[in-house]
Amino acid sequence: MKLNPAQDQAVKFISGPCLVLAGAGSGKTRVITNKIAHLVRECEMPARFIAAVTFTNKAAREMKERVTQTLSKVEARGLKVSTFHTLGLNIIKSNVKALGLKPGFSLFDDKDTMALLKDLTEVEYDGDKDLLKFLQTSISNWKNDLLLPEQLLKTAHSQEEKQLAEYYRQYQSHLRAYNALDFDDLILMPTLLLKHNEAARLKIQSKIKYLLVDEYQDTNTSQYDLVKLLVGERRRFTVVGDDDQSVYSWRGARPRNLQLLQEDFPELNVIKLEQNYRSSGRVLHCANILIQNNPHIFDKTLFSEMAYGETVKVVVAKNEDHEAERVVAELIAHKFINNTHFADYAILYRGNHQSRVFEKLLMTNRIPYKISGGTSFFGRPEIKDIMAYLRLVVNQDDDNALLRIINTPNRGIGRATLEKLGNFANEKQTTMFSAACDDDLRGVLAGQAYFAVSQFSRWIVEVSDNAVRGDTEAVVRDLIKSIGYEEWLYEHSASPKAAEMAMANISTLFKWVTNMLKGTSTEPAMSLSEVVNRLILRDMMERGEDDSDGDQVQLMTLHASKGLEFPYVYMVGMEEGLLPHQSSIDEDNVEEERRLAYVGITRAQRELTFSIARERRQYGEVINPEPSRFLYELPSDDVEWEFDKPQKTAEERQETGVKSIANLRGMLGG
């Protein structure tokens, strides 16, 4: 497909900073991939000097695939396409010494950080989930804003602020002791390194001569600073974004970064992509009218050359059960009449709790469906166990991994033994593993407990040495066999079938590890330490991001739907308190909720249906919600509320009947 004039302009402008304002469905990925090809072929810039950054592994994979369809293997050699966090991880790995880390550092996921915070606050918080979650979020936000504990301790006023800052200091100090980083460190550390270390900055800038950033409206403070530091004085970059699709403020995203860009780079060239290749004219008109109610940094109006399309419908139900019945009945009838596939339909909602009633009904009607955001592969207990073994093998300072598996399967090392070991490690100011190897441990643990702990630590050291020196693949295979994990699973699983499935998952993990150890045509061979960190990062990035497969109705939150498209979309629960969400109404942040509604509407290619309930159960009460203000903001000529629905004429009824019979004949093979 030929580029339209705006896309062509965005591809060919390379002499300075460029912002491509890409409306929903306007072909932004085509612009990025074509621009990479243009830089390599027309501007003769070797691909190894180009970096493209996005937010999810899925988007990075898609971009990589698109580029390899355009450029030959030789032309694309050395091109860096990754997520922000993978880019950060690579910078850290190349500058371990400058950052005061030891090689082979660990990555803590959110469960690891929560376990550490729980230990640090045991006396004051006593495991209070809300307080712990608040502390975890606060630390994440501080890191996103490039704030370190020392700064916060100086500026803290109240006792509560001082306590939070002190926990942050202790948390960082423990991470250092464990030679570990958390997810936010992957941006914070490279950003601070580039800010304060000129030699490292110049070295990294010499390797990236052109930078492309996708989904720019989702960047937070530290990511914005990282981009600025990477492009340096050369100022040659393209960022692609849409302020109307910024829906992640709760994760630190700042749509204002688009405005800051204009202030920091006055010569910024702004190019707007306004032609939409996804949706019918009517769906697009509704989206445009809705989003005009938000203030804008840059004005743009999407247009489509597709047919104007079907009327947008609002289904009115008695309650949430009736709402699910109505939507599922409409979906079945629509599929039957139009001879479509289940995968053509998406049911989108504001909160995960809304999915249960739809799931139940789809199951009852034997309709295949997929919920995005279920338990991730790495969230399964058996995978977490084997990953903890591998984490400890590559980094003996990883206390969290040790605590998870030192007695799984059972080695006779109980809580009392672990408590003594932990206290001994604190006295010695060392990690629990070092404490387990210490000769003085004999004075702390009695005979059998001492024997079990020291035998375990000796075995880990042996496995670790063999993994570095010998056949790493064989070492990993022997590790899984020698711990007796399969037998333990059959003893502790709910059923033999569950144990069998868990072992199949471990087998999948083993295949991934061995493939990464050997390397592929596109990825170089890795050490076990690199494999483990890559898998931890993949887990963090891919939670709730599984690829959909098979002919299934897609169920997902509006946030999860971003970047996807479906022929037929049902947006359910369009009520005040749900969309816009009550917390956003209370915080006066309805603009972000409007952007979320806009994202949902622009997922629809052909037809869009909303649903509302007159009654809804909430926290044990029955409430009577008002229809969402967003429904009233849509152009009334394009929206048909169900109670206004005109009766079908005899001809229309006959036409529908004929169509249904034709489809039935088709299904029955004539």
Short mmCIF file of N, CA and C in Angstrom, two decimals, residues 467-591:
data_model
loop_
_atom_site.label_atom_id
_atom_site.label_comp_id
_atom_site.label_asym_id
_atom_site.label_seq_id
_atom_site.Cartn_x
_atom_site.Cartn_y
_atom_site.Cartn_z
N ALA A 467 27.51 -24.92 35.62
CA ALA A 467 26.77 -24.16 34.60
C ALA A 467 27.69 -23.22 33.84
N VAL A 468 28.70 -22.68 34.53
CA VAL A 468 29.65 -21.75 33.89
C VAL A 468 30.67 -22.53 33.07
N ARG A 469 31.15 -23.65 33.64
CA ARG A 469 32.29 -24.34 33.01
C ARG A 469 31.88 -25.45 32.05
N GLY A 470 30.73 -26.07 32.30
CA GLY A 470 30.41 -27.28 31.53
C GLY A 470 29.29 -27.08 30.52
N ASP A 471 28.55 -28.16 30.30
CA ASP A 471 27.41 -28.15 29.36
C ASP A 471 26.20 -27.59 30.11
N THR A 472 25.94 -26.30 29.91
CA THR A 472 24.89 -25.61 30.71
C THR A 472 23.53 -26.28 30.54
N GLU A 473 23.23 -26.70 29.31
CA GLU A 473 21.92 -27.32 29.06
C GLU A 473 21.77 -28.59 29.91
N ALA A 474 22.83 -29.42 29.94
CA ALA A 474 22.79 -30.66 30.73
C ALA A 474 22.66 -30.35 32.22
N VAL A 475 23.34 -29.29 32.66
CA VAL A 475 23.29 -28.89 34.08
C VAL A 475 21.86 -28.53 34.48
N VAL A 476 21.18 -27.76 33.61
CA VAL A 476 19.79 -27.35 33.92
C VAL A 476 18.89 -28.58 33.94
N ARG A 477 19.09 -29.49 32.97
CA ARG A 477 18.26 -30.72 32.92
C ARG A 477 18.45 -31.54 34.20
N ASP A 478 19.73 -31.70 34.61
CA ASP A 478 20.03 -32.49 35.82
C ASP A 478 19.46 -31.83 37.07
N LEU A 479 19.50 -30.50 37.10
CA LEU A 479 18.97 -29.77 38.26
C LEU A 479 17.49 -30.14 38.46
N ILE A 480 16.71 -30.06 37.36
CA ILE A 480 15.26 -30.33 37.46
C ILE A 480 15.02 -31.77 37.92
N LYS A 481 15.86 -32.71 37.40
CA LYS A 481 15.69 -34.12 37.78
C LYS A 481 16.11 -34.36 39.22
N SER A 482 17.28 -33.82 39.60
CA SER A 482 17.87 -34.18 40.89
C SER A 482 17.10 -33.66 42.10
N ILE A 483 16.31 -32.59 41.93
CA ILE A 483 15.57 -32.08 43.11
C ILE A 483 14.30 -32.90 43.38
N GLY A 484 13.99 -33.85 42.49
CA GLY A 484 12.80 -34.69 42.70
C GLY A 484 11.51 -33.91 42.60
N TYR A 485 11.51 -32.90 41.71
CA TYR A 485 10.34 -32.00 41.64
C TYR A 485 9.10 -32.71 41.11
N GLU A 486 9.29 -33.63 40.14
CA GLU A 486 8.12 -34.30 39.54
C GLU A 486 7.40 -35.13 40.61
N GLU A 487 8.17 -35.92 41.38
CA GLU A 487 7.56 -36.74 42.45
C GLU A 487 6.84 -35.84 43.45
N TRP A 488 7.50 -34.73 43.81
CA TRP A 488 6.91 -33.79 44.77
C TRP A 488 5.59 -33.22 44.24
N LEU A 489 5.55 -32.92 42.93
CA LEU A 489 4.33 -32.39 42.31
C LEU A 489 3.18 -33.39 42.41
N TYR A 490 3.48 -34.66 42.09
CA TYR A 490 2.42 -35.68 42.14
C TYR A 490 1.88 -35.86 43.56
N GLU A 491 2.74 -35.63 44.56
CA GLU A 491 2.29 -35.73 45.95
C GLU A 491 1.43 -34.54 46.36
N HIS A 492 1.78 -33.33 45.86
CA HIS A 492 1.15 -32.10 46.36
C HIS A 492 0.10 -31.48 45.44
N SER A 493 -0.05 -31.98 44.22
CA SER A 493 -1.02 -31.37 43.30
C SER A 493 -2.43 -31.85 43.60
N ALA A 494 -3.41 -31.07 43.14
CA ALA A 494 -4.82 -31.41 43.39
C ALA A 494 -5.20 -32.73 42.73
N SER A 495 -4.57 -33.05 41.58
CA SER A 495 -4.87 -34.29 40.86
C SER A 495 -3.66 -34.68 40.01
N PRO A 496 -3.58 -35.96 39.60
CA PRO A 496 -2.47 -36.36 38.71
C PRO A 496 -2.43 -35.53 37.43
N LYS A 497 -3.63 -35.16 36.93
CA LYS A 497 -3.72 -34.36 35.69
C LYS A 497 -3.06 -32.99 35.91
N ALA A 498 -3.31 -32.38 37.08
CA ALA A 498 -2.73 -31.06 37.39
C ALA A 498 -1.20 -31.16 37.45
N ALA A 499 -0.69 -32.27 38.05
CA ALA A 499 0.76 -32.47 38.14
C ALA A 499 1.36 -32.64 36.74
N GLU A 500 0.63 -33.38 35.90
CA GLU A 500 1.08 -33.62 34.51
C GLU A 500 1.18 -32.30 33.75
N MET A 501 0.15 -31.44 33.91
CA MET A 501 0.16 -30.13 33.23
C MET A 501 1.30 -29.25 33.73
N ALA A 502 1.54 -29.31 35.05
CA ALA A 502 2.64 -28.51 35.63
C ALA A 502 3.98 -28.97 35.05
N MET A 503 4.16 -30.29 34.91
CA MET A 503 5.42 -30.80 34.34
C MET A 503 5.55 -30.39 32.87
N ALA A 504 4.41 -30.35 32.16
CA ALA A 504 4.43 -29.92 30.74
C ALA A 504 4.88 -28.46 30.66
N ASN A 505 4.44 -27.63 31.63
CA ASN A 505 4.87 -26.23 31.67
C ASN A 505 6.37 -26.12 31.91
N ILE A 506 6.89 -26.98 32.81
CA ILE A 506 8.33 -26.96 33.10
C ILE A 506 9.12 -27.38 31.86
N SER A 507 8.56 -28.34 31.13
CA SER A 507 9.20 -28.80 29.89
C SER A 507 9.27 -27.65 28.87
N THR A 508 8.20 -26.85 28.79
CA THR A 508 8.18 -25.68 27.89
C THR A 508 9.26 -24.68 28.31
N LEU A 509 9.35 -24.42 29.62
CA LEU A 509 10.36 -23.50 30.13
C LEU A 509 11.77 -24.00 29.77
N PHE A 510 11.99 -25.31 29.96
CA PHE A 510 13.30 -25.90 29.65
C PHE A 510 13.65 -25.70 28.17
N LYS A 511 12.64 -25.86 27.29
CA LYS A 511 12.88 -25.66 25.84
C LYS A 511 13.30 -24.22 25.57
N TRP A 512 12.61 -23.27 26.20
CA TRP A 512 12.96 -21.85 26.01
C TRP A 512 14.40 -21.59 26.46
N VAL A 513 14.74 -22.14 27.64
CA VAL A 513 16.09 -21.91 28.19
C VAL A 513 17.14 -22.47 27.23
N THR A 514 16.92 -23.71 26.76
CA THR A 514 17.94 -24.33 25.89
C THR A 514 18.05 -23.58 24.56
N ASN A 515 16.92 -23.13 24.01
CA ASN A 515 16.98 -22.36 22.75
C ASN A 515 17.77 -21.07 22.91
N MET A 516 17.58 -20.41 24.07
CA MET A 516 18.30 -19.14 24.31
C MET A 516 19.79 -19.39 24.58
N LEU A 517 20.09 -20.53 25.22
CA LEU A 517 21.50 -20.87 25.47
C LEU A 517 22.23 -21.13 24.16
N LYS A 518 21.51 -21.79 23.23
CA LYS A 518 22.14 -22.14 21.93
C LYS A 518 22.17 -20.95 20.99
N GLY A 519 21.15 -20.07 21.10
CA GLY A 519 21.04 -18.95 20.15
C GLY A 519 20.26 -19.36 18.92
N THR A 520 19.76 -18.36 18.18
CA THR A 520 19.01 -18.62 16.95
C THR A 520 19.61 -17.77 15.84
N SER A 521 18.97 -17.83 14.66
CA SER A 521 19.48 -17.03 13.53
C SER A 521 19.36 -15.53 13.82
N THR A 522 18.40 -15.15 14.69
CA THR A 522 18.22 -13.71 14.95
C THR A 522 18.78 -13.27 16.31
N GLU A 523 18.93 -14.24 17.25
CA GLU A 523 19.42 -13.89 18.59
C GLU A 523 20.72 -14.64 18.88
N PRO A 524 21.77 -13.96 19.38
CA PRO A 524 23.02 -14.66 19.70
C PRO A 524 22.84 -15.59 20.91
N ALA A 525 23.73 -16.58 21.04
CA ALA A 525 23.70 -17.48 22.21
C ALA A 525 23.94 -16.67 23.48
N MET A 526 23.28 -17.07 24.57
CA MET A 526 23.40 -16.32 25.83
C MET A 526 23.99 -17.21 26.93
N SER A 527 24.52 -16.57 27.95
CA SER A 527 24.92 -17.31 29.15
C SER A 527 23.66 -17.58 29.97
N LEU A 528 23.76 -18.49 30.95
CA LEU A 528 22.58 -18.80 31.77
C LEU A 528 22.11 -17.55 32.52
N SER A 529 23.05 -16.73 32.97
CA SER A 529 22.70 -15.50 33.68
C SER A 529 21.87 -14.57 32.79
N GLU A 530 22.28 -14.43 31.53
CA GLU A 530 21.54 -13.57 30.59
C GLU A 530 20.16 -14.15 30.30
N VAL A 531 20.09 -15.49 30.17
CA VAL A 531 18.81 -16.16 29.90
C VAL A 531 17.83 -15.87 31.05
N VAL A 532 18.31 -16.04 32.28
CA VAL A 532 17.44 -15.85 33.45
C VAL A 532 16.91 -14.42 33.51
N ASN A 533 17.79 -13.43 33.31
CA ASN A 533 17.34 -12.03 33.34
C ASN A 533 16.37 -11.72 32.21
N ARG A 534 16.62 -12.29 31.03
CA ARG A 534 15.72 -12.07 29.89
C ARG A 534 14.33 -12.65 30.18
N LEU A 535 14.29 -13.83 30.82
CA LEU A 535 13.00 -14.46 31.13
C LEU A 535 12.25 -13.69 32.22
N ILE A 536 12.98 -13.18 33.21
CA ILE A 536 12.32 -12.38 34.27
C ILE A 536 11.72 -11.13 33.64
N LEU A 537 12.48 -10.50 32.73
CA LEU A 537 12.00 -9.28 32.07
C LEU A 537 10.79 -9.60 31.20
N ARG A 538 10.85 -10.74 30.51
CA ARG A 538 9.72 -11.13 29.65
C ARG A 538 8.46 -11.31 30.50
N ASP A 539 8.62 -11.93 31.66
CA ASP A 539 7.49 -12.12 32.57
C ASP A 539 6.90 -10.77 32.98
N MET A 540 7.77 -9.83 33.38
CA MET A 540 7.28 -8.51 33.82
C MET A 540 6.55 -7.79 32.70
N MET A 541 7.09 -7.90 31.47
CA MET A 541 6.54 -7.15 30.35
C MET A 541 5.27 -7.79 29.77
N GLU A 542 5.16 -9.13 29.92
CA GLU A 542 4.11 -9.81 29.17
C GLU A 542 2.92 -10.23 30.00
N ARG A 543 2.86 -9.82 31.27
CA ARG A 543 1.68 -10.20 32.05
C ARG A 543 0.44 -9.65 31.38
N GLY A 544 -0.48 -10.54 31.07
CA GLY A 544 -1.71 -10.08 30.43
C GLY A 544 -1.50 -9.66 29.00
N GLU A 545 -0.43 -10.14 28.36
CA GLU A 545 -0.18 -9.70 26.98
C GLU A 545 -0.05 -10.90 26.05
N ASP A 546 -0.72 -12.02 26.40
CA ASP A 546 -0.62 -13.21 25.55
C ASP A 546 -1.23 -12.94 24.19
N ASP A 547 -0.66 -13.56 23.17
CA ASP A 547 -1.26 -13.44 21.84
C ASP A 547 -2.56 -14.23 21.82
N SER A 548 -3.57 -13.68 21.16
CA SER A 548 -4.83 -14.41 21.07
C SER A 548 -4.68 -15.45 19.97
N ASP A 549 -5.21 -16.65 20.22
CA ASP A 549 -5.14 -17.66 19.18
C ASP A 549 -6.48 -18.36 19.07
N GLY A 550 -6.77 -18.89 17.90
CA GLY A 550 -8.01 -19.62 17.70
C GLY A 550 -9.19 -18.70 17.48
N ASP A 551 -10.32 -19.32 17.15
CA ASP A 551 -11.54 -18.56 16.86
C ASP A 551 -12.30 -18.35 18.17
N GLN A 552 -11.99 -17.25 18.87
CA GLN A 552 -12.57 -17.01 20.18
C GLN A 552 -13.04 -15.57 20.31
N VAL A 553 -14.15 -15.38 21.02
CA VAL A 553 -14.58 -14.02 21.36
C VAL A 553 -13.54 -13.46 22.33
N GLN A 554 -13.13 -12.22 22.13
CA GLN A 554 -12.10 -11.61 22.99
C GLN A 554 -12.76 -10.79 24.09
N LEU A 555 -12.39 -11.08 25.34
CA LEU A 555 -12.87 -10.31 26.49
C LEU A 555 -11.68 -9.58 27.08
N MET A 556 -11.78 -8.28 27.25
CA MET A 556 -10.63 -7.55 27.83
C MET A 556 -11.05 -6.18 28.36
N THR A 557 -10.18 -5.62 29.20
CA THR A 557 -10.43 -4.26 29.68
C THR A 557 -10.13 -3.28 28.56
N LEU A 558 -10.66 -2.09 28.68
CA LEU A 558 -10.38 -1.03 27.69
C LEU A 558 -8.89 -0.73 27.63
N HIS A 559 -8.22 -0.77 28.79
CA HIS A 559 -6.77 -0.52 28.80
C HIS A 559 -6.03 -1.57 27.96
N ALA A 560 -6.46 -2.84 28.12
CA ALA A 560 -5.77 -3.94 27.40
C ALA A 560 -6.06 -3.92 25.90
N SER A 561 -7.14 -3.23 25.50
CA SER A 561 -7.53 -3.25 24.08
C SER A 561 -6.71 -2.28 23.23
N LYS A 562 -5.95 -1.40 23.90
CA LYS A 562 -5.20 -0.37 23.17
C LYS A 562 -4.26 -1.02 22.15
N GLY A 563 -4.29 -0.51 20.92
CA GLY A 563 -3.42 -1.05 19.88
C GLY A 563 -4.05 -2.19 19.09
N LEU A 564 -5.24 -2.67 19.53
CA LEU A 564 -5.90 -3.78 18.83
C LEU A 564 -7.08 -3.26 18.03
N GLU A 565 -7.63 -4.12 17.16
CA GLU A 565 -8.83 -3.74 16.39
C GLU A 565 -9.67 -4.98 16.14
N PHE A 566 -10.99 -4.78 16.07
CA PHE A 566 -11.93 -5.89 15.88
C PHE A 566 -13.07 -5.41 14.98
N PRO A 567 -13.58 -6.28 14.11
CA PRO A 567 -14.71 -5.85 13.27
C PRO A 567 -15.93 -5.40 14.09
N TYR A 568 -16.24 -6.15 15.17
CA TYR A 568 -17.46 -5.84 15.94
C TYR A 568 -17.11 -5.69 17.42
N VAL A 569 -17.45 -4.54 17.98
CA VAL A 569 -17.06 -4.25 19.37
C VAL A 569 -18.30 -3.97 20.22
N TYR A 570 -18.34 -4.60 21.41
CA TYR A 570 -19.37 -4.31 22.42
C TYR A 570 -18.67 -3.64 23.60
N MET A 571 -19.03 -2.39 23.88
CA MET A 571 -18.51 -1.70 25.07
C MET A 571 -19.60 -1.76 26.13
N VAL A 572 -19.35 -2.53 27.19
CA VAL A 572 -20.41 -2.81 28.17
C VAL A 572 -20.23 -1.96 29.43
N GLY A 573 -21.35 -1.78 30.15
CA GLY A 573 -21.29 -1.00 31.40
C GLY A 573 -21.02 0.47 31.17
N MET A 574 -21.68 1.06 30.16
CA MET A 574 -21.45 2.49 29.86
C MET A 574 -22.28 3.36 30.81
N GLU A 575 -21.84 3.38 32.08
CA GLU A 575 -22.60 4.10 33.11
C GLU A 575 -21.69 4.99 33.94
N GLU A 576 -22.28 6.03 34.51
CA GLU A 576 -21.56 6.89 35.46
C GLU A 576 -21.11 6.02 36.63
N GLY A 577 -19.86 6.14 37.02
CA GLY A 577 -19.33 5.30 38.11
C GLY A 577 -18.51 4.13 37.59
N LEU A 578 -18.84 3.70 36.35
CA LEU A 578 -18.03 2.64 35.71
C LEU A 578 -17.15 3.25 34.63
N LEU A 579 -17.77 3.99 33.70
CA LEU A 579 -17.03 4.75 32.68
C LEU A 579 -17.78 6.05 32.43
N PRO A 580 -17.38 7.19 32.97
CA PRO A 580 -16.18 7.39 33.78
C PRO A 580 -16.24 6.67 35.12
N HIS A 581 -15.08 6.16 35.57
CA HIS A 581 -14.97 5.44 36.83
C HIS A 581 -15.15 6.42 37.98
N GLN A 582 -15.77 5.92 39.07
CA GLN A 582 -16.07 6.81 40.20
C GLN A 582 -14.82 7.47 40.77
N SER A 583 -13.71 6.71 40.85
CA SER A 583 -12.49 7.30 41.43
C SER A 583 -11.99 8.46 40.58
N SER A 584 -12.15 8.36 39.24
CA SER A 584 -11.73 9.46 38.35
C SER A 584 -12.67 10.66 38.48
N ILE A 585 -13.96 10.39 38.71
CA ILE A 585 -14.92 11.49 38.92
C ILE A 585 -14.52 12.22 40.21
N ASP A 586 -14.22 11.44 41.27
CA ASP A 586 -13.85 12.03 42.57
C ASP A 586 -12.56 12.83 42.47
N GLU A 587 -11.62 12.35 41.62
CA GLU A 587 -10.31 13.03 41.49
C GLU A 587 -10.33 14.10 40.40
N ASP A 588 -11.51 14.32 39.81
CA ASP A 588 -11.66 15.30 38.73
C ASP A 588 -10.72 14.98 37.56
N ASN A 589 -10.70 13.70 37.20
CA ASN A 589 -9.85 13.26 36.10
C ASN A 589 -10.69 12.58 35.02
N VAL A 590 -11.82 13.23 34.68
CA VAL A 590 -12.75 12.65 33.69
C VAL A 590 -12.13 12.67 32.29
N GLU A 591 -11.18 13.59 32.07
CA GLU A 591 -10.57 13.68 30.73
C GLU A 591 -9.88 12.37 30.34
#
